[in-house]
CSV table of C-alpha atoms in Angstrom, one decimal:
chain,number,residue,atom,x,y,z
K,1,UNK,CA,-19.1,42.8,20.4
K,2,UNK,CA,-15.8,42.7,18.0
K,3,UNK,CA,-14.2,40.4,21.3
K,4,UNK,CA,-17.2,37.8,20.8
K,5,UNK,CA,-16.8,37.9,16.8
K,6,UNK,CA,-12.7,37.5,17.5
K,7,UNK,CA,-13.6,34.6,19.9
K,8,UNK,CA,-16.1,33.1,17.6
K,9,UNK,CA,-13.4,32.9,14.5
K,10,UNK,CA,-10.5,31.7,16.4
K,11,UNK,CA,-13.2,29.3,18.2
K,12,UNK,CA,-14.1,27.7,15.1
K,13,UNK,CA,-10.3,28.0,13.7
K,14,UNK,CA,-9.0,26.2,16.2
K,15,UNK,CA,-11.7,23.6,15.9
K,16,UNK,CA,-10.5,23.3,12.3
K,17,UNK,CA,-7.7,22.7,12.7
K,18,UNK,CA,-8.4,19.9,15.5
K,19,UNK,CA,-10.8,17.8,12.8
K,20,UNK,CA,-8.0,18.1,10.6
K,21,UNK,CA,-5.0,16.9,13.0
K,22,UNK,CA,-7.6,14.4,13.9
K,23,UNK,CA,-8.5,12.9,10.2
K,24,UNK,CA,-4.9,13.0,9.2
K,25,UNK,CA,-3.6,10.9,12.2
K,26,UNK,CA,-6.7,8.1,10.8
K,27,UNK,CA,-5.0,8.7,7.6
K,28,UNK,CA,-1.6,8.0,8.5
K,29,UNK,CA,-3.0,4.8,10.4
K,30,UNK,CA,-4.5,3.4,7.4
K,31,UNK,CA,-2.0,4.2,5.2
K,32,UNK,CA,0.9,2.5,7.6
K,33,UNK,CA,-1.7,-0.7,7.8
K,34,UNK,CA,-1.7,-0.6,3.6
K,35,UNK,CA,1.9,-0.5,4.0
K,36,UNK,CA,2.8,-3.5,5.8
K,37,UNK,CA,0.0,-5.5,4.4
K,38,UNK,CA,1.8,-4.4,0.9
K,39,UNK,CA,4.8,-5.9,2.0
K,40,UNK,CA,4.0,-8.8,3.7
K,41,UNK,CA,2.1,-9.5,0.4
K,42,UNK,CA,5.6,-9.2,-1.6
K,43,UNK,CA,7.4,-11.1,0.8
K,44,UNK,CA,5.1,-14.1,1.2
K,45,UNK,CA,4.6,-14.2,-2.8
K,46,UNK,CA,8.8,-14.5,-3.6
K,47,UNK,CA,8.2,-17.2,-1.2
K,48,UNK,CA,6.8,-19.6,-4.1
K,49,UNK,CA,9.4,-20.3,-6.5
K,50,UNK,CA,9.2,-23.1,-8.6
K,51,UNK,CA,12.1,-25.8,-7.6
K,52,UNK,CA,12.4,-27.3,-10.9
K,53,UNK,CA,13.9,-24.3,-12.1
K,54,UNK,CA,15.7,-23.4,-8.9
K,55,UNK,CA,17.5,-26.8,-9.7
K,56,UNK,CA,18.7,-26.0,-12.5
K,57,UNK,CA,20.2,-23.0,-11.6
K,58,UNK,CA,17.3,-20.4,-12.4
K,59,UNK,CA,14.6,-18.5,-10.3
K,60,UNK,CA,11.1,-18.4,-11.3
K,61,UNK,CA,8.5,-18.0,-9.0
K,62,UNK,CA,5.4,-19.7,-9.1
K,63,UNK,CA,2.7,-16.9,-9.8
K,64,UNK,CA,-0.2,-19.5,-9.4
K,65,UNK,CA,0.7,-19.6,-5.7
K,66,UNK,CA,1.8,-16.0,-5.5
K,67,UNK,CA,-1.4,-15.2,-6.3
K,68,UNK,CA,-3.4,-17.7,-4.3
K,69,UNK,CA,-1.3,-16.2,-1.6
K,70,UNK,CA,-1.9,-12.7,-2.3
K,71,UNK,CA,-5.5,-12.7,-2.7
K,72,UNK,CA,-5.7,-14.8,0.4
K,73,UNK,CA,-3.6,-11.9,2.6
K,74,UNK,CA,-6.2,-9.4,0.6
K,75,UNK,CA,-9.6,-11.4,1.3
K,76,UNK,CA,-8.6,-11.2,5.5
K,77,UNK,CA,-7.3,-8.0,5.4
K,78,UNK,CA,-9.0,-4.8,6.4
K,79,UNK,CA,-8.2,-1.0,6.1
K,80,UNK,CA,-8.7,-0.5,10.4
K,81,UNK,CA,-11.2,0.7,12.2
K,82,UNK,CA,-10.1,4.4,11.8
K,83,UNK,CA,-11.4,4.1,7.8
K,84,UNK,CA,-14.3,3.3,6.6
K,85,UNK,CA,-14.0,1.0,3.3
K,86,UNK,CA,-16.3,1.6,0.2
K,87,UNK,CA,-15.4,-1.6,-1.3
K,88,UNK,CA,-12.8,-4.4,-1.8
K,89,UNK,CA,-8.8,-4.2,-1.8
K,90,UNK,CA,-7.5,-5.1,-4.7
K,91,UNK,CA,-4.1,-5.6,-5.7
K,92,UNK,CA,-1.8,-5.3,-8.8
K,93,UNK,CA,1.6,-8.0,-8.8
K,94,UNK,CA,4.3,-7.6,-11.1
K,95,UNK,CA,7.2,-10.9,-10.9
K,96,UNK,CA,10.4,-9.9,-12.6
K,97,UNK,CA,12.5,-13.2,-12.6
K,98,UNK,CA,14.9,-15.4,-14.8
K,99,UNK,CA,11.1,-16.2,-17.0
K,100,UNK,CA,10.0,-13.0,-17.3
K,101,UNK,CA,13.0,-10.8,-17.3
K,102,UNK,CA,14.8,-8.2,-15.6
K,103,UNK,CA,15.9,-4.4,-16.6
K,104,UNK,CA,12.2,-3.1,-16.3
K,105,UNK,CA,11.8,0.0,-15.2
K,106,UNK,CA,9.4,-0.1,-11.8
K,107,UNK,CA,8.9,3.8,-10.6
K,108,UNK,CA,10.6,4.9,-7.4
K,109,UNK,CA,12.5,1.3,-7.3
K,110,UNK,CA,14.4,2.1,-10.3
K,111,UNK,CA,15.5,-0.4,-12.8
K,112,UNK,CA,15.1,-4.6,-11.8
K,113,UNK,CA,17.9,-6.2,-11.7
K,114,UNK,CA,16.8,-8.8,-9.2
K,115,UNK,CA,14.1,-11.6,-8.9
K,116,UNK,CA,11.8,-9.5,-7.4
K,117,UNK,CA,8.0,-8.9,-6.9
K,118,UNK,CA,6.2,-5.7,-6.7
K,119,UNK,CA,2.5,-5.7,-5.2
K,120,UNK,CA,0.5,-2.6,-5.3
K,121,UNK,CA,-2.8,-2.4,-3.2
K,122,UNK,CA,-5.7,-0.1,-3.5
K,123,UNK,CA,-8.5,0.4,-1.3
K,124,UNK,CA,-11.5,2.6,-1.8
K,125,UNK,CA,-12.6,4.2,1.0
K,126,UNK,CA,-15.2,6.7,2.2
K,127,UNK,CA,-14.1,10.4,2.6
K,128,UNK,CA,-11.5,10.2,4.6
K,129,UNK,CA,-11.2,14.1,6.0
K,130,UNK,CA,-14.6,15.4,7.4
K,131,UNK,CA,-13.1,19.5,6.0
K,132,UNK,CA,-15.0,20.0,3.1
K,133,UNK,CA,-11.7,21.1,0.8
K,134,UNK,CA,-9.9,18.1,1.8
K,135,UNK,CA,-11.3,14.7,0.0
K,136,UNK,CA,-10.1,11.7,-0.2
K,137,UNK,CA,-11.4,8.5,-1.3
K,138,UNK,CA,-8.3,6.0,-2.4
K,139,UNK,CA,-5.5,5.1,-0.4
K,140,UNK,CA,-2.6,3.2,-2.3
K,141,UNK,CA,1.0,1.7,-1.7
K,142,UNK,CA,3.3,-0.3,-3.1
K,143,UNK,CA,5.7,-2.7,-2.0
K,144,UNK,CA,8.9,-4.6,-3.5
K,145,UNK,CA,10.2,-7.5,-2.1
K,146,UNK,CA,14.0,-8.0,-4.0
K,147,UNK,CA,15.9,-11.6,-3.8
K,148,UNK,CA,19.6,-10.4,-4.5
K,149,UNK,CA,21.8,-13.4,-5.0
């Protein structure tokens, strides 16, 4: 009898620990798909500068079209079949340029001293982990796309 209660606990142990190998690796997927739709969202919006300035020597981006851009990139986008989403993407853009200024302090990227644009995404999703001590509803990234002269 204690051999069938041993196999029972490591059975269900091991099965643990299989779910959760299993819902992290979706994690990881959906989190890398965040990522380079972050980034391809910075990169496309330092695209649109306006050339009037650039003519005259100074780099300001158009945010009109940044935007337009970026919310286009958002609309089409999806989180992957791996994750489930409870709702829209939505994204937060920061421009630092010759308009707005540099020497802002952006997190992890440290202090702007570049044109650059920052785009951080957010997705609600449904639980994520299927464990009932592991919960997680939100993935986020963020992305910086820098223009060094």
């Amino acid at each position: 009898m204690k051999a069938l209660i041993v196999f029972l606990a490591l059975t269900l142990l091991c099965t643990g620990f299989i779910f959760q190998q299993g819902d992290m690796g979706r994690y990881v997927r959906a989190q890398t798909t965040l990522k380079a739709l972050a980034e391809e969202c910075a990169a496309g919006a330092a695209l649109y500068f306006d050339e009037e300035a650039y003519a005259d020597g100074h780099m300001v981006f158009n945010q009109a079209e940044g935007q337009r851009y970026i919310a286009h990139m958002v609309g089409a986008a999806s989180l992957g079949a791996d994750v489930e989403a409870a709702g829209a993407i939505s994204a937060d853009v920061f421009f630092y340029d010759d308009r707005s200024g540099y020497g802002q302090n952006v997190g992890k990227y440290g202090v702007v001293y570049h044109p650059s644009v920052v785009v951080r995404l957010t997705a609600p999703a449904k639980d994520v982990f299927r464990l009932p001590f592991f919960s997680v509803t939100s993935l986020a990234r963020t992305a910086m796309y820098e223009l060094p002269y």
